[in-house]
Coordinates of C-alpha atoms and ligand atoms in Angstrom, one line a residue:
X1 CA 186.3 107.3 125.5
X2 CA 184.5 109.8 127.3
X3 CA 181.6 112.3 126.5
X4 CA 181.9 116.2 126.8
X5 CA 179.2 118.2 125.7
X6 CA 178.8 121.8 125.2
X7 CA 175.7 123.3 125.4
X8 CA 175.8 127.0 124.5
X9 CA 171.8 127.2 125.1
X10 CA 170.3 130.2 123.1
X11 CA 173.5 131.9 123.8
X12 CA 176.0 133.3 120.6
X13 CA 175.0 135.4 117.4
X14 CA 176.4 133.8 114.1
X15 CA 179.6 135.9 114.2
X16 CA 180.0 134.7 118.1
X17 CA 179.8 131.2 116.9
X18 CA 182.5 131.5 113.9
X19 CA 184.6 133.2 116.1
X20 CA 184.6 130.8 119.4
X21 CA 185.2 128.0 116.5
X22 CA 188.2 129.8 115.3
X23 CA 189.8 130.4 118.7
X24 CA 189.0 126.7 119.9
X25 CA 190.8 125.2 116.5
X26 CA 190.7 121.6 116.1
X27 CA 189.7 118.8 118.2
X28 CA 192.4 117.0 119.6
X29 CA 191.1 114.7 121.7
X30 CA 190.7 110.8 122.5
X31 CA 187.2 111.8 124.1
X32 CA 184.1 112.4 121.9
X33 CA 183.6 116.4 122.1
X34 CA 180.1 117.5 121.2
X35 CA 178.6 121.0 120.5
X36 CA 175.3 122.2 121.4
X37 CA 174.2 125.2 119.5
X38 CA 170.9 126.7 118.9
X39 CA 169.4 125.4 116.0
X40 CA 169.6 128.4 113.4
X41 CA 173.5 128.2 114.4
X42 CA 173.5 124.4 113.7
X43 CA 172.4 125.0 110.2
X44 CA 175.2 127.5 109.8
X45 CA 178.2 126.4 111.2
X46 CA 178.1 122.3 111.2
X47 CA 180.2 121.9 107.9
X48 CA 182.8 123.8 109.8
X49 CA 182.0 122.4 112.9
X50 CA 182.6 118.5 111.7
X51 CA 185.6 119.7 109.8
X52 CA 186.9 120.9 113.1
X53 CA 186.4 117.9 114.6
X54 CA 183.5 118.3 116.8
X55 CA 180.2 115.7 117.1
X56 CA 177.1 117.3 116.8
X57 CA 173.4 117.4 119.0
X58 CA 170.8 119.7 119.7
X59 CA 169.5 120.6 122.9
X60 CA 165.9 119.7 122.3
X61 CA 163.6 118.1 119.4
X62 CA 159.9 118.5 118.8
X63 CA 157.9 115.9 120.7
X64 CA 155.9 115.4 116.9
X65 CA 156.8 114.7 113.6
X66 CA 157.4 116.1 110.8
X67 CA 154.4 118.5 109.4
X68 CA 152.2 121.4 110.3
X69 CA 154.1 122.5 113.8
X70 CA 154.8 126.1 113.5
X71 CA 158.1 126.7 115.3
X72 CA 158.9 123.3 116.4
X73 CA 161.8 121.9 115.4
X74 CA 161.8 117.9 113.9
X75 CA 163.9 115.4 113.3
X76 CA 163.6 115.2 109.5
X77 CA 165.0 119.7 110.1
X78 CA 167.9 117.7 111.0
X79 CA 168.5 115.2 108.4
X80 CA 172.1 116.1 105.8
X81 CA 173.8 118.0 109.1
X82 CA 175.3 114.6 110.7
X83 CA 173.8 115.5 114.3
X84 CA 174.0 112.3 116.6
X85 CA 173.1 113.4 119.7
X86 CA 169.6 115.4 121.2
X87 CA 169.5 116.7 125.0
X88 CA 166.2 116.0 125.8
X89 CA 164.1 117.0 129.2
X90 CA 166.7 119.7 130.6
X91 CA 165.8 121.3 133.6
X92 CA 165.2 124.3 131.6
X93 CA 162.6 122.6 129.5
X94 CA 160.8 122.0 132.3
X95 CA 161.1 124.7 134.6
X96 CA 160.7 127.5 131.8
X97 CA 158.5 125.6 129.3
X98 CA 156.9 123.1 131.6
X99 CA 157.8 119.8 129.8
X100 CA 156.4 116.6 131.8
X101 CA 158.0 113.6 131.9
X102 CA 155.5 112.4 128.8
X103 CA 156.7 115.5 127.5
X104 CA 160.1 114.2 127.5
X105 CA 159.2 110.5 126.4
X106 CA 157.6 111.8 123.8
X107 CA 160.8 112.9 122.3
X108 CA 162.5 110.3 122.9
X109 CA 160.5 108.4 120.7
X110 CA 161.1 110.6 118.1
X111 CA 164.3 111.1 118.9
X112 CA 165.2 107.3 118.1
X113 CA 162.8 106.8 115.6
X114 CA 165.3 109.0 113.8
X115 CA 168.3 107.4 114.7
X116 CA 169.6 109.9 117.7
X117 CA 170.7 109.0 120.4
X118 CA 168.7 110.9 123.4
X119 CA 170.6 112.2 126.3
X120 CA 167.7 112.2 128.7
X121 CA 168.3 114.5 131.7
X122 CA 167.3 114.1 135.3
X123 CA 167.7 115.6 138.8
X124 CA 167.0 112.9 141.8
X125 CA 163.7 113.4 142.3
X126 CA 162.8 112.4 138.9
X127 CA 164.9 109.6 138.1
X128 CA 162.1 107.1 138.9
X129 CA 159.2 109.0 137.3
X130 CA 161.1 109.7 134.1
X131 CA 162.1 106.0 133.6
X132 CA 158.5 105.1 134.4
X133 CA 157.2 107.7 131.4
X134 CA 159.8 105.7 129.1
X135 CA 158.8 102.2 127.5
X136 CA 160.8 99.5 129.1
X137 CA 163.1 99.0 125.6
X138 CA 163.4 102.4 125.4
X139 CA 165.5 102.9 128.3
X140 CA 168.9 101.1 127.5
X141 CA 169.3 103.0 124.3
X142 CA 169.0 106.3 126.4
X143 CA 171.8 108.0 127.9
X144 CA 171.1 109.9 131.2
X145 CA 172.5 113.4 132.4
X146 CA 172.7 114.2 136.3
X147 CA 171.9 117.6 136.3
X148 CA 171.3 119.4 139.8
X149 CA 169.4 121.9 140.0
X150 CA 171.7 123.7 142.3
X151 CA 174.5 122.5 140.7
X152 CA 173.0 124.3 137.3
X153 CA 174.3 127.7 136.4
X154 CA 175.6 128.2 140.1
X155 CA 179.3 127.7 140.5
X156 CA 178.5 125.4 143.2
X157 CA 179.5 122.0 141.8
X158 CA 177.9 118.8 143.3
X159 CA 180.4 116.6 145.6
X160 CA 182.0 113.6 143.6
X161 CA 180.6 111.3 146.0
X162 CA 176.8 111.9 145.2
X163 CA 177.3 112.0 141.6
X164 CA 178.5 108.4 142.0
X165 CA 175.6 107.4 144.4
X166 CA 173.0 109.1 142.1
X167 CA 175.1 107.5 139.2
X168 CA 174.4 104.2 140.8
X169 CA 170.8 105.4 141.4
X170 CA 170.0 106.0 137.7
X171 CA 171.7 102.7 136.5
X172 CA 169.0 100.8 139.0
X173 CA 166.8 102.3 137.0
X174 CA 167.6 102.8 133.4
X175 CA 170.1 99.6 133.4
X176 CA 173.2 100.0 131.5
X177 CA 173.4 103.0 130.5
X178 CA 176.0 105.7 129.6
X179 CA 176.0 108.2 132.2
X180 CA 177.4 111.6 132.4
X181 CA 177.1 114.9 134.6
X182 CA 176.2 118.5 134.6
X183 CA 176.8 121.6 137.3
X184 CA 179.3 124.0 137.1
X185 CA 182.1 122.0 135.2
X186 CA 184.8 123.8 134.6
X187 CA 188.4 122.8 133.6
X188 CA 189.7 122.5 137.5
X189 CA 187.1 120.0 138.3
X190 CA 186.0 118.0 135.2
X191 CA 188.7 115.0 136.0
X192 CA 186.9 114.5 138.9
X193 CA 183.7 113.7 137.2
X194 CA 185.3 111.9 134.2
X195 CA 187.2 108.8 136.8
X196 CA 183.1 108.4 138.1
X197 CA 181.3 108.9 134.8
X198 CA 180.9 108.6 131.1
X199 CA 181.4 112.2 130.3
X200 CA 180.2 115.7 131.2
X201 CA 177.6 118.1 130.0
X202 CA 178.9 121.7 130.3
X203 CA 177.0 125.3 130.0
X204 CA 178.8 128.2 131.2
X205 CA 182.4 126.7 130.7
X206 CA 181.6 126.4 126.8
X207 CA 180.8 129.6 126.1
X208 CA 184.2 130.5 126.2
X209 CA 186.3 128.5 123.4
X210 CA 189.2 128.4 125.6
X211 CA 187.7 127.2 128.6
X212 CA 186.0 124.8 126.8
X213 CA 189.0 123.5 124.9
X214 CA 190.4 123.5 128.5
X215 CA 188.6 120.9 129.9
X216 CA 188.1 119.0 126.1
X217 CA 191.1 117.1 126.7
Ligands
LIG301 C1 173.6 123.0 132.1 O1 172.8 123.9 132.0 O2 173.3 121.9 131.7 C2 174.8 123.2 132.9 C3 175.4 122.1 133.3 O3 175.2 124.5 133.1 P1 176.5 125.0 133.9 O4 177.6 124.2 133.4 O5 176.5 126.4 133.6 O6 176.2 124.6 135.3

């Protein structure tokens, strides 16, 4: 089974989200297909969501727990709405919000203290330095996303063969693990990346139910 995730980012109003669900139906699919909305949306549409068929995540989680944060988002928001999955260090959160690699650990602590499962992502140049911010039994329960930065947003998909070699790379690092790619995936080129990986994690080419439910096969 392979992993395709969807990550609208704080894209969609909560009509756009009940609509894209109605024009992508049901899941039909042997791979695990997992939506990514923003978290007001989650709370809204995840009963119709699972119903659909869909696995659920968020794209971030509040490095604390539960209590006086104003605006953060926990884990314990989360509990009753079946979410399994949290994205967790995209280059987003970094470039725009300037999460560290502690940053990043930090919710992943919290993230499997409450029983998700973090999708930790990385571009090369961090690999080593995130892994290093992890503790060492931390790492085999993470699953990484290869997401280059130039590869992010840009229609310009990185080649096949340096997804596997940074594939290998991150498996050096982290052991084990599940790992998936994002950059431009769209439903011409996902097969590509699903015969070298674990799955995919998509952004532009979810917005749109039908390109999504495209490459959700
Ligand atoms: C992303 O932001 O994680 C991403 C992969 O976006 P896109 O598919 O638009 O490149």
């Amino acid at each position: 089974m392979k992993y395709i995730f969807g990550n609208w980012k704080s894209n969609k109003n909560l009509n756009g989200a009940l609509e894209w669900l109605k024009d992508f139906g049901k899941v039909n699919s042997d791979n695990e297909i997992v939506l990514l909305p923003a978290f007001n949306l989650l709370g809204a549409i995840y009963e119709k969501a699972r119903e659909a068929g869909f696995v659920l995540g968020v794209q971030d989680l509040s490095s604390m727990a539960a209590g006086s944060y104003t605006g953060a988002v926990s884990a314990v928001n989360l509990e009753g709405m079946e979410v399994k999955y949290a994205i967790l260090g995209h280059s987003e959160r970094r470039h725009h919000f300037g999460e560290t690699d502690q940053d990043v650990a930090n919710k992943v602590e919290r993230a499997l203290e409450a029983g998700l499962v973090p999708v930790v992502c990385v571009d090369e140049e961090y690999i080593f330095s995130q892994a290093a911010a992890l503790e060492q039994s931390q790492l085999s329960k993470c699953m990484v996303a290869y997401e280059p930065l130039s590869a992010i947003g840009t229609g310009e998909e990185m080649s096949v063969k340096k997804v596997e070699v940074v594939f290998a790379q991150i498996k050096k690092v982290f052991g084990e693990v599940k790992v998936i790619y994002g950059g431009s995936v769209n439903p011409d080129n996902v097969d590509e990346y699903l015969l070298v990986g674990d799955g995919v994690l998509v952004g532009t080419a979810s917005l749109d139910a039908k390109e999504f439910s495209a490459l959700s096969k």
